[in-house]
mmCIF file of C-alpha atoms in Angstrom:
data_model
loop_
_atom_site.group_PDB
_atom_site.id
_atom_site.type_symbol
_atom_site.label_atom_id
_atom_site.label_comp_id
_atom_site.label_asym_id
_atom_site.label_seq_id
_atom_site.Cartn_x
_atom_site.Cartn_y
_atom_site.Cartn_z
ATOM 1 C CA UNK A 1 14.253 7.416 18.459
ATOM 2 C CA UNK A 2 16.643 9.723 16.726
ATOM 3 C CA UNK A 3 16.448 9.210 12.863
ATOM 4 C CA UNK A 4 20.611 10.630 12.879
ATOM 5 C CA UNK A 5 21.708 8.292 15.486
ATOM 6 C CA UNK A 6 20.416 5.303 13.896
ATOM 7 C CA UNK A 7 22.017 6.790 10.745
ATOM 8 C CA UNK A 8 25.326 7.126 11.947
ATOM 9 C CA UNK A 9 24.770 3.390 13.921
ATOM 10 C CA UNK A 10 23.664 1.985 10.671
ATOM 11 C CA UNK A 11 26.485 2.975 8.406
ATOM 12 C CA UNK A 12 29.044 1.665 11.539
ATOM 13 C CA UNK A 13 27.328 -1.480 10.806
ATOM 14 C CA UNK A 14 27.527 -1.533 6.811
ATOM 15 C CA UNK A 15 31.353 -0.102 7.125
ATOM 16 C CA UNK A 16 30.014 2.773 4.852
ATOM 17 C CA UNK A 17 32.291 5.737 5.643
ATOM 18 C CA UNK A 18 30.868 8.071 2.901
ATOM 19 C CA UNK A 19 27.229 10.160 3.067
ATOM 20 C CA UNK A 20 26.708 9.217 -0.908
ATOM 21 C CA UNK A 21 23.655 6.666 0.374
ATOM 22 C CA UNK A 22 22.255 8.776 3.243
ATOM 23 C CA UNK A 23 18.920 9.137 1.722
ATOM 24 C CA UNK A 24 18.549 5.753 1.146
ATOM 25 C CA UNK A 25 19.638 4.936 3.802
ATOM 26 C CA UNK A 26 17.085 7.023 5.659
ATOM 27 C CA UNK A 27 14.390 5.693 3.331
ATOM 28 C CA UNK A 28 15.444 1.751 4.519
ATOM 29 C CA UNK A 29 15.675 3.011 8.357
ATOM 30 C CA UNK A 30 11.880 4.426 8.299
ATOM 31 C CA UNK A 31 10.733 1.638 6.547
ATOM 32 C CA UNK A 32 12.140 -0.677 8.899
ATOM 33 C CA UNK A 33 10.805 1.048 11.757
ATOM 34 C CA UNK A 34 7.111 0.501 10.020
ATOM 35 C CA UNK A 35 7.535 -2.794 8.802
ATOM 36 C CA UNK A 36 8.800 -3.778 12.639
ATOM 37 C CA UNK A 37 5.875 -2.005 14.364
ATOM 38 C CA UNK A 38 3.291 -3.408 11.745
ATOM 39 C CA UNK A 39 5.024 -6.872 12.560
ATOM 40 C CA UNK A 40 4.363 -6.392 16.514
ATOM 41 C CA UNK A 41 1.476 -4.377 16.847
ATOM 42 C CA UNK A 42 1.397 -1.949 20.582
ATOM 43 C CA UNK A 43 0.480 1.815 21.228
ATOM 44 C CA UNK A 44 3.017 4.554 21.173
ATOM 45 C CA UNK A 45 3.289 3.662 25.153
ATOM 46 C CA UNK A 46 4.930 0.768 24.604
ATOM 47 C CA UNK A 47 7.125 1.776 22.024
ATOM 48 C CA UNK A 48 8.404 4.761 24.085
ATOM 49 C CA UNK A 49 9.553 1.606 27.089
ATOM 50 C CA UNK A 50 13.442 1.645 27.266
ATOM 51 C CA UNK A 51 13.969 -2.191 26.969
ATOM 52 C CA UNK A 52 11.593 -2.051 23.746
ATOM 53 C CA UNK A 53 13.195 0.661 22.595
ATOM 54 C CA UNK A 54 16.918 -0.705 22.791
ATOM 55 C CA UNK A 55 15.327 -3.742 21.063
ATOM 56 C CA UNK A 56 13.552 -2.216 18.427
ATOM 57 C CA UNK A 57 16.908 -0.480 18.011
ATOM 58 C CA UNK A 58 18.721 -3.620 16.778
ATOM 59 C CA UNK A 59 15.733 -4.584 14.740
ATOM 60 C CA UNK A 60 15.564 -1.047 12.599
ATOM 61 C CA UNK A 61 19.485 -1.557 11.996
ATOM 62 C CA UNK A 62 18.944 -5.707 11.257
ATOM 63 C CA UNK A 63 16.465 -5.048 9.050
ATOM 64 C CA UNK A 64 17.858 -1.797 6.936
ATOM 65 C CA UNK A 65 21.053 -3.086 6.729
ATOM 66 C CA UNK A 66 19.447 -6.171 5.150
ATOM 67 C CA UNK A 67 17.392 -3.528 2.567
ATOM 68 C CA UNK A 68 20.645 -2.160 2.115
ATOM 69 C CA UNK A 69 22.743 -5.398 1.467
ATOM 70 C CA UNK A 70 20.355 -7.087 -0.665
ATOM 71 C CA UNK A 71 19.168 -4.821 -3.177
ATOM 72 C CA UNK A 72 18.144 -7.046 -5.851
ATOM 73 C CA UNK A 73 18.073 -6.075 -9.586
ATOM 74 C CA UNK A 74 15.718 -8.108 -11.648
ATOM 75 C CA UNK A 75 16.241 -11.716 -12.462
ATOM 76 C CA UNK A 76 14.908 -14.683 -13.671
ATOM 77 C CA UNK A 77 14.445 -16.180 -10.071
ATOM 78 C CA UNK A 78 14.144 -14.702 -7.020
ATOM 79 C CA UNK A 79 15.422 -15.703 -3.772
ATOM 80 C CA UNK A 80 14.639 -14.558 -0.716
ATOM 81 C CA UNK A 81 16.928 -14.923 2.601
ATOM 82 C CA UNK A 82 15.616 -15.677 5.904
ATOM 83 C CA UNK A 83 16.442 -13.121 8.432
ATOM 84 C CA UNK A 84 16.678 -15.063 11.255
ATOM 85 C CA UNK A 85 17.764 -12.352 13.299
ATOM 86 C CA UNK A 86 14.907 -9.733 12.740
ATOM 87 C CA UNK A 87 12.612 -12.652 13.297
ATOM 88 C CA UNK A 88 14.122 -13.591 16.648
ATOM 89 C CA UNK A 89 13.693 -10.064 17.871
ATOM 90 C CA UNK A 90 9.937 -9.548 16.731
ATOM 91 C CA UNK A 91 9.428 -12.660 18.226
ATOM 92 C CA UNK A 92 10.655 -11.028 21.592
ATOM 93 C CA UNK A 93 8.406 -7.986 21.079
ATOM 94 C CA UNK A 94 5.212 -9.680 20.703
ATOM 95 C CA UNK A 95 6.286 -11.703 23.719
ATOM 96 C CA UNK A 96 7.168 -7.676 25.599
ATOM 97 C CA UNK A 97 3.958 -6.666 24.196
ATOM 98 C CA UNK A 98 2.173 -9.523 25.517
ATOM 99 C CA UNK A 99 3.085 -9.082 28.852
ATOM 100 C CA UNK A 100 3.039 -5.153 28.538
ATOM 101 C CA UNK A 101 -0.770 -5.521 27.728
ATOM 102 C CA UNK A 102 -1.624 -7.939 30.380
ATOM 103 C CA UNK A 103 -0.147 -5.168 32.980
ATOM 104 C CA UNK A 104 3.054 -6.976 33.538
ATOM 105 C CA UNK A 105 5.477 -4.397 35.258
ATOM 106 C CA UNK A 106 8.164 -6.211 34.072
ATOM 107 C CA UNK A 107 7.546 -6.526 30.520
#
């Protein structure tokens, strides 16, 4: 997946016009990508499927834009939001993978 295309996708998202947060930016985008495959498991085959990788897409820019949005200083209690839709989409990569491991041409 190319790292500068989900940069320039991400910062659509966030309305960020500027290349002051690029780094961390970056940073939130490759640890998105890890936390998502960690989340769904697979070999690099399935990864490199189209449909998985459009999906996984959406998921990298859910979940960094959440990093990004909710950077948290410290406080006296912590909250933590449910990201409903990063969950929906591992959800449907398990399922992919699922099917994608029990030879399912269609997964």
């Amino acid at each position: 997946m190319d790292k500068e295309i989900l940069l320039d996708d991400l910062k659509l998202s966030l309305r960020i016009d500027v290349d002051d947060d690029d780094r961390l930016l970056n940073s939130y985008i490759n640890a998105a990508e890890v936390y998502i495959k960690t989340a769904v498991g697979g070999d690099n085959e399935f990864w490199q499927q189209e449909d998985v990788i459009a999906i996984q897409k959406i998921a990298i820019l859910a979940l960094a834009g959440a990093y990004y949005d909710y950077r948290v200083a410290l406080q006296d209690v912590m909250t933590y939001p449910i990201n409903l839709t990063l969950n929906a989409i591992i959800s449907q990569l398990r399922g992919k993978l699922a099917l994608y491991e029990e030879g399912d041409s269609d997964a």
